[in-house]
XYZ file of C-alpha atoms in Angstrom:
331
model
C 14.686 -69.729 0.321
C 13.516 -71.820 3.284
C 15.122 -71.167 6.649
C 15.404 -73.543 9.593
C 12.775 -71.479 11.425
C 10.286 -72.111 8.625
C 10.795 -75.858 8.942
C 10.473 -75.758 12.745
C 7.219 -73.811 12.429
C 5.761 -76.373 10.029
C 6.786 -79.299 12.197
C 5.773 -77.821 15.565
C 3.250 -79.957 17.414
C 0.300 -78.663 19.397
C -1.954 -75.715 18.560
C -0.711 -73.676 15.621
C 0.465 -70.156 16.384
C 1.147 -67.444 13.839
C 4.562 -67.396 12.207
C 5.137 -63.958 13.788
C 4.382 -65.262 17.292
C 6.434 -68.398 16.663
C 9.420 -66.286 15.575
C 9.120 -63.959 18.578
C 8.957 -66.947 20.946
C 12.118 -68.415 19.385
C 13.998 -65.163 19.929
C 12.658 -64.700 23.471
C 13.728 -68.263 24.294
C 17.368 -67.255 23.834
C 17.197 -65.068 26.957
C 16.752 -66.027 30.618
C 13.122 -65.982 31.874
C 11.999 -62.541 32.948
C 15.044 -60.849 31.390
C 14.127 -59.807 27.849
C 16.704 -57.902 25.765
C 16.733 -54.193 26.744
C 16.066 -53.128 23.157
C 13.129 -55.487 22.698
C 12.598 -58.073 19.963
C 12.250 -57.079 16.316
C 11.973 -59.464 13.334
C 11.023 -59.232 9.681
C 7.454 -60.129 10.673
C 6.978 -56.695 12.317
C 5.029 -54.000 10.470
C 7.646 -51.281 11.016
C 10.302 -53.507 9.421
C 8.078 -54.215 6.419
C 7.360 -50.504 5.934
C 11.045 -49.609 6.013
C 12.003 -52.471 3.691
C 9.445 -51.362 1.096
C 10.722 -47.775 1.405
C 14.230 -49.032 0.690
C 13.090 -51.170 -2.241
C 11.226 -48.235 -3.773
C 14.309 -46.021 -3.313
C 16.446 -48.689 -4.988
C 14.011 -48.953 -7.893
C 14.163 -45.185 -8.405
C 17.976 -45.205 -8.223
C 18.301 -48.148 -10.601
C 20.170 -50.394 -8.160
C 17.090 -52.637 -7.965
C 14.702 -53.686 -10.708
C 11.532 -55.682 -11.223
C 12.098 -57.935 -14.201
C 10.833 -61.138 -15.760
C 13.052 -64.023 -14.678
C 13.063 -67.763 -15.302
C 13.921 -69.701 -12.159
C 13.771 -73.360 -11.013
C 10.578 -74.149 -9.080
C 9.002 -77.226 -7.546
C 6.710 -78.931 -10.038
C 4.291 -79.927 -7.249
C 3.918 -76.774 -5.126
C 5.660 -73.968 -7.027
C 8.200 -73.219 -4.283
C 11.448 -71.773 -5.662
C 14.025 -74.522 -5.309
C 17.245 -72.885 -6.448
C 19.937 -74.803 -8.248
C 21.195 -78.215 -7.224
C 19.759 -81.705 -6.966
C 17.751 -81.766 -3.725
C 14.107 -82.294 -2.683
C 11.816 -79.271 -2.392
C 12.173 -77.861 1.121
C 8.494 -76.940 1.200
C 6.846 -80.245 0.211
C 9.637 -82.786 -0.346
C 8.903 -83.334 -4.028
C 11.873 -83.970 -6.317
C 10.376 -82.725 -9.591
C 11.294 -79.235 -10.825
C 10.326 -77.039 -13.733
C 11.365 -73.668 -15.119
C 9.012 -70.945 -13.937
C 8.922 -67.501 -15.536
C 7.505 -64.486 -13.731
C 8.206 -61.057 -12.303
C 10.877 -60.868 -9.606
C 12.811 -58.284 -7.627
C 16.499 -58.309 -8.559
C 19.599 -56.402 -7.487
C 21.435 -55.013 -10.476
C 25.187 -55.643 -10.686
C 27.624 -52.962 -9.562
C 30.592 -53.752 -11.786
C 34.001 -53.150 -10.269
C 32.624 -52.684 -6.756
C 33.087 -55.187 -3.921
C 30.003 -56.710 -2.315
C 31.697 -56.088 1.041
C 34.068 -53.165 1.537
C 36.140 -51.814 4.426
C 33.509 -49.234 5.532
C 31.011 -52.092 5.894
C 33.063 -53.686 8.700
C 32.971 -52.234 12.220
C 36.652 -52.655 13.065
C 39.758 -50.523 13.195
C 42.038 -50.542 10.170
C 44.489 -52.976 11.770
C 41.852 -55.710 12.187
C 40.086 -55.546 8.834
C 39.241 -59.076 7.544
C 40.631 -58.675 4.039
C 40.344 -62.437 3.438
C 36.578 -62.197 4.024
C 36.218 -59.334 1.585
C 38.068 -61.339 -1.054
C 35.879 -64.401 -0.421
C 32.636 -62.447 -0.770
C 33.920 -61.059 -4.073
C 32.553 -58.315 -6.301
C 28.966 -57.211 -6.810
C 29.129 -58.026 -10.512
C 26.155 -60.364 -10.870
C 22.400 -59.955 -10.675
C 20.848 -61.344 -7.511
C 17.292 -62.580 -7.081
C 15.783 -60.828 -4.040
C 12.229 -62.207 -4.154
C 11.374 -65.627 -2.755
C 8.504 -67.981 -2.027
C 8.459 -68.490 1.727
C 6.042 -69.108 4.606
C 6.454 -65.600 5.960
C 8.511 -62.486 5.479
C 8.222 -59.013 4.021
C 5.380 -59.172 1.507
C 6.260 -57.792 -1.923
C 2.619 -57.756 -3.017
C 2.453 -53.919 -2.821
C 5.057 -53.895 -5.620
C 2.972 -56.184 -7.807
C 4.900 -59.314 -6.830
C 2.016 -61.327 -5.418
C 2.959 -64.466 -3.522
C 6.579 -63.373 -3.081
C 8.482 -62.026 -0.090
C 11.816 -60.269 0.269
C 14.769 -62.640 0.556
C 15.410 -62.988 4.320
C 19.094 -62.189 3.822
C 17.980 -58.737 2.684
C 15.152 -58.571 5.226
C 17.643 -59.104 8.041
C 19.383 -55.850 7.113
C 16.074 -53.979 6.977
C 15.295 -55.310 10.459
C 18.536 -53.923 11.887
C 17.995 -50.544 10.227
C 14.437 -50.461 11.607
C 15.874 -50.926 15.097
C 18.329 -48.088 14.412
C 15.479 -45.867 13.232
C 13.571 -46.635 16.435
C 16.482 -45.188 18.432
C 17.325 -42.436 15.918
C 20.835 -43.829 15.470
C 22.963 -42.943 12.470
C 24.956 -46.198 12.642
C 23.668 -49.709 13.289
C 26.130 -52.502 14.076
C 25.078 -56.088 13.389
C 27.068 -58.820 15.144
C 27.698 -61.785 12.828
C 30.200 -64.581 12.375
C 32.451 -64.432 9.334
C 30.572 -67.350 7.819
C 27.223 -65.580 8.239
C 28.624 -62.371 6.742
C 29.886 -64.383 3.774
C 26.338 -65.636 3.110
C 24.385 -62.398 3.606
C 26.704 -59.597 2.457
C 25.891 -59.679 -1.263
C 22.115 -59.807 -0.721
C 22.348 -57.118 1.939
C 24.379 -54.669 -0.151
C 21.319 -52.656 -1.355
C 19.984 -52.541 2.227
C 22.961 -51.309 4.248
C 22.213 -47.599 4.060
C 19.041 -45.532 4.047
C 18.283 -41.878 4.807
C 21.562 -41.252 6.608
C 21.601 -44.469 8.646
C 24.336 -46.965 7.837
C 24.644 -50.625 8.794
C 28.016 -52.178 9.558
C 29.044 -55.720 10.512
C 30.865 -56.487 13.768
C 32.455 -59.900 13.341
C 32.597 -62.318 16.254
C 33.842 -65.826 16.869
C 31.856 -68.894 17.853
C 31.328 -69.826 21.488
C 30.794 -73.256 23.070
C 27.252 -73.842 24.304
C 26.071 -75.766 27.313
C 27.676 -76.400 30.723
C 31.396 -77.042 30.974
C 32.534 -79.599 33.533
C 35.973 -77.983 33.567
C 34.561 -74.847 35.192
C 32.980 -76.472 38.241
C 36.200 -76.627 40.332
C 36.863 -72.974 39.491
C 33.351 -71.971 40.549
C 34.133 -73.502 43.936
C 37.671 -72.121 44.159
C 36.503 -68.560 43.451
C 33.249 -69.003 45.393
C 31.500 -67.678 42.325
C 27.980 -66.431 42.955
C 25.153 -67.100 40.481
C 25.531 -63.484 39.352
C 29.238 -63.976 38.659
C 28.594 -67.148 36.666
C 25.799 -65.513 34.680
C 28.010 -62.511 33.971
C 30.737 -64.757 32.614
C 28.494 -66.726 30.272
C 25.997 -64.044 29.258
C 28.157 -60.914 29.176
C 31.881 -61.613 29.125
C 32.027 -64.522 26.666
C 29.962 -62.717 23.975
C 32.198 -59.702 24.542
C 35.339 -61.834 24.224
C 34.054 -63.295 20.944
C 34.218 -59.794 19.443
C 37.912 -59.693 20.301
C 38.818 -63.201 19.077
C 37.158 -63.989 15.754
C 38.122 -67.675 15.751
C 36.069 -70.256 17.650
C 36.538 -70.376 21.421
C 37.099 -74.000 22.452
C 35.728 -75.541 25.681
C 39.269 -76.150 26.963
C 39.902 -72.382 26.825
C 37.056 -71.591 29.222
C 38.941 -72.180 32.524
C 41.652 -69.644 31.626
C 39.025 -67.160 30.471
C 37.034 -67.641 33.677
C 40.154 -66.970 35.772
C 40.802 -63.766 33.819
C 37.178 -62.705 34.211
C 37.120 -63.376 37.967
C 40.425 -61.568 38.550
C 39.019 -58.539 36.776
C 35.793 -58.848 38.751
C 37.678 -58.991 42.050
C 39.735 -55.947 40.993
C 36.699 -53.708 40.367
C 37.497 -50.206 41.634
C 35.325 -48.569 44.264
C 35.210 -45.404 42.144
C 34.753 -45.530 38.392
C 37.407 -43.621 36.452
C 35.403 -41.503 33.998
C 38.406 -41.103 31.685
C 38.831 -44.878 31.344
C 35.129 -45.277 30.652
C 35.163 -42.571 27.993
C 38.163 -44.251 26.366
C 36.172 -47.497 26.183
C 33.235 -45.672 24.602
C 35.532 -44.246 21.939
C 36.935 -47.719 21.297
C 33.448 -49.205 20.918
C 32.457 -46.489 18.447
C 35.642 -47.103 16.430
C 35.394 -50.905 16.478
C 38.505 -51.355 18.639
C 38.390 -54.332 21.021
C 41.769 -54.301 22.775
C 40.205 -53.006 25.998
C 38.428 -56.362 26.477
C 41.724 -58.108 27.219
C 43.088 -55.312 29.430
C 42.193 -56.430 32.953
C 42.237 -52.969 34.560
C 39.976 -51.542 31.883
C 37.626 -54.515 32.028
C 37.415 -54.159 35.818
C 36.422 -50.509 35.388
C 33.705 -51.459 32.898
C 32.409 -54.092 35.319
C 32.224 -51.503 38.083
C 30.404 -49.105 35.785
C 27.912 -51.808 34.793
C 27.152 -52.443 38.445
C 26.267 -48.766 38.922
C 24.336 -48.416 35.662
C 26.876 -46.010 34.125
C 28.038 -48.277 31.336
C 25.203 -48.398 28.810
C 27.279 -46.729 26.110
C 30.313 -48.920 26.742
C 28.680 -52.321 26.409
C 29.567 -54.020 23.160
C 27.638 -57.225 23.266
């Protein structure tokens, strides 16, 4: 499997940097300068992620849910990169010739009669479970290839699979669990769109639980990127400070996307900004501890109704301003 990041790394001009550094720079570039994510940056190029992933693979091999077996797969005739099915040029070298290649691979064994994505895998209350998504993902009744040829990733050489890495859809789950291990958490929640969950759930099934730590998906909708001309008059009308504007785009909108799983359209932004500013202007002078604890319980249970309750949101904003809201932030 070749990801967009692999292609960007190959095509990057200027002095070559390591794939690990390139990946870290891509992630860091998503955040404002001088404001890195509080939890740091962790990718499948980090040693602690690789160690955990190999632990999980070895546990799966012992349990029989994973296996190393001889498989015949389509590969590029020119460079040997695994091409998958379909009529398309090799994503590594551009060649169009393929051949069948037989060798040892890591595979996930089928779990007949079990869904690839079940209710406990979704971080949401029972009234907002995406049953349509679970039906789309289907059952875990087919063998999945988990080893790939790729520029970088979690090396499977220690398992005797030289030249192969763990499929990044599985490696992503190991990365999240490594972050949970770093903070000694028993539950890790990964925010994903429904479309992303549909593509990674089956490959991530053997990597969603390890040594008492469980990974769950929190589904979110898509947000519009870039400036919105429709907001400029509202910025002026509300005399919005840079901090207020940043809070809307960087904190509130990601939070709102957890509440509304469909795409948020640009024409919806003015109404959302008005709601956000009214809550901001209604921030209480004293934070109600009971309201804050109720929000924490909602976050732990996957409930999101508090986001569209203006009084509750105002309380959370006040708590954020005083540094009391770390456990109540959900985005």
